[in-house]
């Protein structure tokens, strides 16, 4: 079975500072993909970044990077130089072949960026 | 390119009424997913289709819920009769391929359903 755990229900960060959102996962499948999505107050789910289990390097997309620690089964999202528009819910998700490629989502972390 | 399109964006109905939610996936995507999001239960997968065929409907809460995908560009989620506990945001998402890890799943804007 697949499981995603996001232990931080809420996070606060000062504008222009970096913030790390935690995500741990559990799977027995050696081949899997990890995703992060952003959900602003408007409600849409926006794809941010992807990390494959066999990728040698941590994924980066602009101000987003994924701190992938395979042995610890963690895939933390790092947002550098936070902006007010980064205030949103953030969801970590995983997909594995053993799970029939059906994605499993965490409960999310609410991020508030203060000016 | 147009993203996943959902309609209506908001629906308010009375208990007992039939509700139909609609989704148009991204062209060329052959996997389609219906999710329900509530504060209490988070994001739940209701059903997913691959090449218009339902693959896993184990998340459909009960017989009042049904979903169809008559062709590659259209899907519906129907609730009949609706109940207040069905109030939630319903998302449709699509993905290019079923059996890969890298293909990204793209979400529609969601339908906010309120059942009075």
Coordinates of C-alpha atoms in Angstrom, one line a residue:
Chain A
X1 CA 0.0 0.0 0.0
X2 CA 1.1 3.5 -0.7
X3 CA 0.9 6.3 1.9
X4 CA 1.8 10.0 1.9
X5 CA 2.3 11.9 5.1
X6 CA 2.4 15.7 5.4
X7 CA 2.9 16.4 9.1
X8 CA 2.6 20.2 9.0
X9 CA -1.0 21.3 8.8
X10 CA 0.1 25.0 8.7
X11 CA 3.3 26.9 8.0
X12 CA 4.2 30.6 8.1
X13 CA 7.1 32.3 6.4
X14 CA 8.2 35.9 5.9
X15 CA 8.2 37.2 2.4
X16 CA 11.6 36.7 0.6
X17 CA 12.6 33.9 2.9
X18 CA 12.9 30.2 2.0
X19 CA 10.5 27.6 3.4
X20 CA 10.5 23.8 3.4
X21 CA 7.3 21.8 3.3
X22 CA 7.7 18.2 4.6
X23 CA 6.5 15.1 2.8
X24 CA 7.2 11.5 3.7
X25 CA 6.0 8.5 1.8
X26 CA 5.8 4.8 2.1
X27 CA 5.8 2.2 -0.6
X28 CA 7.4 -1.1 -1.3
X29 CA 7.6 -0.4 -5.0
X30 CA 11.2 0.4 -6.2
X31 CA 9.8 2.5 -9.0
X32 CA 7.7 5.5 -8.2
X33 CA 7.1 9.2 -8.9
X34 CA 6.6 12.0 -6.5
X35 CA 4.6 15.2 -7.3
X36 CA 3.8 18.5 -5.6
X37 CA 0.7 20.5 -6.3
X38 CA -0.3 24.0 -5.2
X39 CA -3.9 24.9 -4.4
X40 CA -4.5 28.6 -4.0
X41 CA -7.7 30.0 -2.5
X42 CA -9.3 30.1 -5.9
X43 CA -9.4 26.3 -5.7
X44 CA -7.5 25.0 -8.7
X45 CA -4.8 22.4 -8.3
X46 CA -1.6 23.5 -10.0
X47 CA 1.2 21.0 -10.8
X48 CA 4.6 22.3 -9.5
X49 CA 7.3 19.7 -9.7
X50 CA 8.0 16.0 -10.3
X51 CA 10.8 13.6 -8.9
X52 CA 11.3 10.1 -10.1
X53 CA 12.6 7.5 -7.7
X54 CA 15.6 6.7 -10.0
X55 CA 16.4 10.4 -10.7
X56 CA 20.0 11.0 -9.6
X57 CA 19.5 14.7 -9.0
X58 CA 16.9 16.7 -7.1
X59 CA 14.2 18.2 -9.3
X60 CA 14.1 22.0 -9.6
X61 CA 11.6 24.3 -11.3
X62 CA 12.3 27.9 -10.9
X63 CA 11.9 28.8 -7.2
X64 CA 10.7 25.3 -6.4
X65 CA 13.1 22.5 -5.6
X66 CA 12.5 19.0 -4.2
X67 CA 14.8 17.7 -1.5
X68 CA 14.6 14.0 -2.2
X69 CA 16.1 11.7 0.4
X70 CA 15.4 8.2 -0.8
X71 CA 16.7 6.3 2.2
X72 CA 14.6 8.4 4.5
X73 CA 11.6 8.2 2.1
X74 CA 11.2 12.0 2.2
X75 CA 10.4 14.4 -0.6
X76 CA 10.3 17.9 0.9
X77 CA 9.4 20.9 -1.2
X78 CA 11.6 23.9 -0.9
X79 CA 10.3 27.3 -2.0
X80 CA 13.0 29.9 -2.2
X81 CA 12.4 33.7 -1.9
X82 CA 8.8 33.3 -0.9
X83 CA 6.3 35.6 -2.4
X84 CA 2.8 36.7 -1.2
X85 CA 1.3 34.7 -4.0
X86 CA 2.8 31.5 -2.7
X87 CA 0.2 31.5 0.1
X88 CA -1.8 28.4 -0.6
X89 CA -2.3 24.7 0.2
X90 CA 0.4 22.4 -1.0
X91 CA -0.2 18.7 -1.6
X92 CA 2.4 16.0 -2.0
X93 CA 1.4 13.0 -4.1
X94 CA 3.0 9.7 -5.2
X95 CA 2.4 7.2 -8.0
X96 CA 3.9 3.7 -8.2
X97 CA 3.6 0.9 -10.6
X98 CA 2.5 -1.4 -7.8
X99 CA -0.4 0.9 -7.0
X100 CA -1.6 0.6 -10.6
X101 CA -0.3 4.1 -11.2
X102 CA -3.2 5.5 -9.2
X103 CA -1.9 8.6 -7.3
X104 CA -2.0 8.9 -3.6
X105 CA -2.3 12.4 -2.1
X106 CA -1.3 13.7 1.3
X107 CA -3.6 15.9 3.4
X108 CA -1.8 19.0 2.5
X109 CA 0.0 21.9 4.2
X110 CA -1.3 25.4 4.4
X111 CA 1.4 28.0 3.7
X112 CA 0.9 31.6 4.6
X113 CA 3.5 34.2 3.5
X114 CA 3.7 37.3 5.6
X115 CA 4.8 40.7 4.1
Chain B
X1 CA -3.7 24.5 -25.2
X2 CA -6.9 24.3 -23.2
X3 CA -6.6 22.6 -19.9
X4 CA -9.2 20.3 -18.3
X5 CA -12.6 21.9 -18.5
X6 CA -15.3 21.4 -16.0
X7 CA -18.8 22.6 -15.8
X8 CA -20.6 24.0 -14.0
X9 CA -18.1 25.8 -11.7
X10 CA -20.7 26.2 -9.0
X11 CA -23.9 24.2 -8.3
X12 CA -26.4 24.7 -5.6
X13 CA -29.2 22.3 -5.4
X14 CA -31.7 20.9 -3.0
X15 CA -31.6 17.5 -1.4
X16 CA -33.1 14.8 -3.6
X17 CA -32.3 16.5 -6.9
X18 CA -30.1 15.0 -9.6
X19 CA -26.8 16.6 -10.1
X20 CA -24.6 16.1 -13.2
X21 CA -21.0 17.3 -13.4
X22 CA -19.2 17.5 -16.7
X23 CA -15.6 17.2 -17.7
X24 CA -13.6 17.6 -20.9
X25 CA -10.1 16.2 -20.5
X26 CA -7.0 17.6 -22.3
X27 CA -6.9 16.5 -25.9
X28 CA -4.7 13.4 -26.3
X29 CA -5.0 12.4 -22.7
X30 CA -6.3 8.9 -22.2
X31 CA -6.7 8.6 -18.5
X32 CA -9.4 10.6 -16.6
X33 CA -9.9 10.9 -12.9
X34 CA -12.8 12.2 -10.7
X35 CA -11.9 13.4 -7.2
X36 CA -13.9 14.8 -4.3
X37 CA -12.3 17.2 -1.9
X38 CA -13.7 18.1 1.6
X39 CA -12.1 19.5 4.7
X40 CA -12.8 16.4 6.6
X41 CA -11.6 13.8 4.2
X42 CA -9.2 15.6 2.0
X43 CA -8.8 14.6 -1.7
X44 CA -10.5 11.3 -2.5
X45 CA -10.3 9.5 -5.7
X46 CA -13.8 8.4 -6.8
X47 CA -13.2 6.7 -10.1
X48 CA -10.7 6.7 -13.0
X49 CA -11.0 5.8 -16.6
X50 CA -8.4 4.6 -19.1
X51 CA -9.3 4.8 -22.8
X52 CA -12.9 5.5 -21.8
X53 CA -13.2 2.3 -19.7
X54 CA -13.7 2.5 -15.9
X55 CA -10.6 0.9 -14.3
X56 CA -11.2 1.5 -10.6
X57 CA -14.5 2.7 -9.1
X58 CA -13.8 1.5 -5.6
X59 CA -13.9 5.1 -4.4
X60 CA -17.4 5.8 -5.5
X61 CA -19.2 6.2 -2.2
X62 CA -22.5 4.5 -3.0
X63 CA -24.9 3.7 -5.7
X64 CA -26.2 7.2 -5.8
X65 CA -23.0 8.1 -7.6
X66 CA -22.4 7.1 -11.2
X67 CA -19.8 8.1 -13.8
X68 CA -19.6 7.7 -17.6
X69 CA -17.1 8.4 -20.3
X70 CA -18.9 7.9 -23.6
X71 CA -15.9 9.2 -25.6
X72 CA -12.4 10.4 -25.2
X73 CA -13.4 14.0 -24.8
X74 CA -16.2 13.9 -22.3
X75 CA -17.1 12.5 -19.0
X76 CA -19.9 12.9 -16.5
X77 CA -20.3 12.3 -12.8
X78 CA -23.9 12.0 -11.7
X79 CA -25.4 12.0 -8.2
X80 CA -29.0 10.9 -7.9
X81 CA -30.5 11.6 -5.4
X82 CA -28.2 14.2 -3.9
X83 CA -27.7 14.6 -0.2
X84 CA -26.3 17.4 1.9
X85 CA -23.2 15.3 2.7
X86 CA -22.3 15.3 -0.9
X87 CA -21.4 19.0 -0.7
X88 CA -17.8 19.2 -1.7
X89 CA -15.5 20.3 -4.5
X90 CA -15.4 17.8 -7.3
X91 CA -12.3 17.8 -9.5
X92 CA -11.7 16.1 -12.8
X93 CA -8.1 15.4 -13.9
X94 CA -6.5 13.9 -16.9
X95 CA -3.2 12.4 -17.8
X96 CA -1.6 11.3 -21.1
X97 CA -0.8 7.7 -20.3
X98 CA -1.9 5.2 -17.7
X99 CA 1.3 3.1 -17.2
X100 CA 4.0 5.6 -16.7
X101 CA 5.3 7.4 -13.7
X102 CA 6.4 10.6 -15.3
X103 CA 3.2 11.8 -17.0
X104 CA 1.7 14.6 -15.0
X105 CA -1.9 14.7 -13.9
X106 CA -3.6 18.0 -14.7
X107 CA -6.6 19.1 -12.8
X108 CA -9.7 21.1 -13.9
X109 CA -10.8 24.1 -11.9
X110 CA -13.3 22.0 -9.9
X111 CA -17.1 22.2 -9.4
X112 CA -18.2 23.5 -6.0
X113 CA -21.4 21.6 -5.1
X114 CA -23.7 22.6 -2.4
X115 CA -26.7 20.5 -1.5
X116 CA -29.2 22.2 0.7

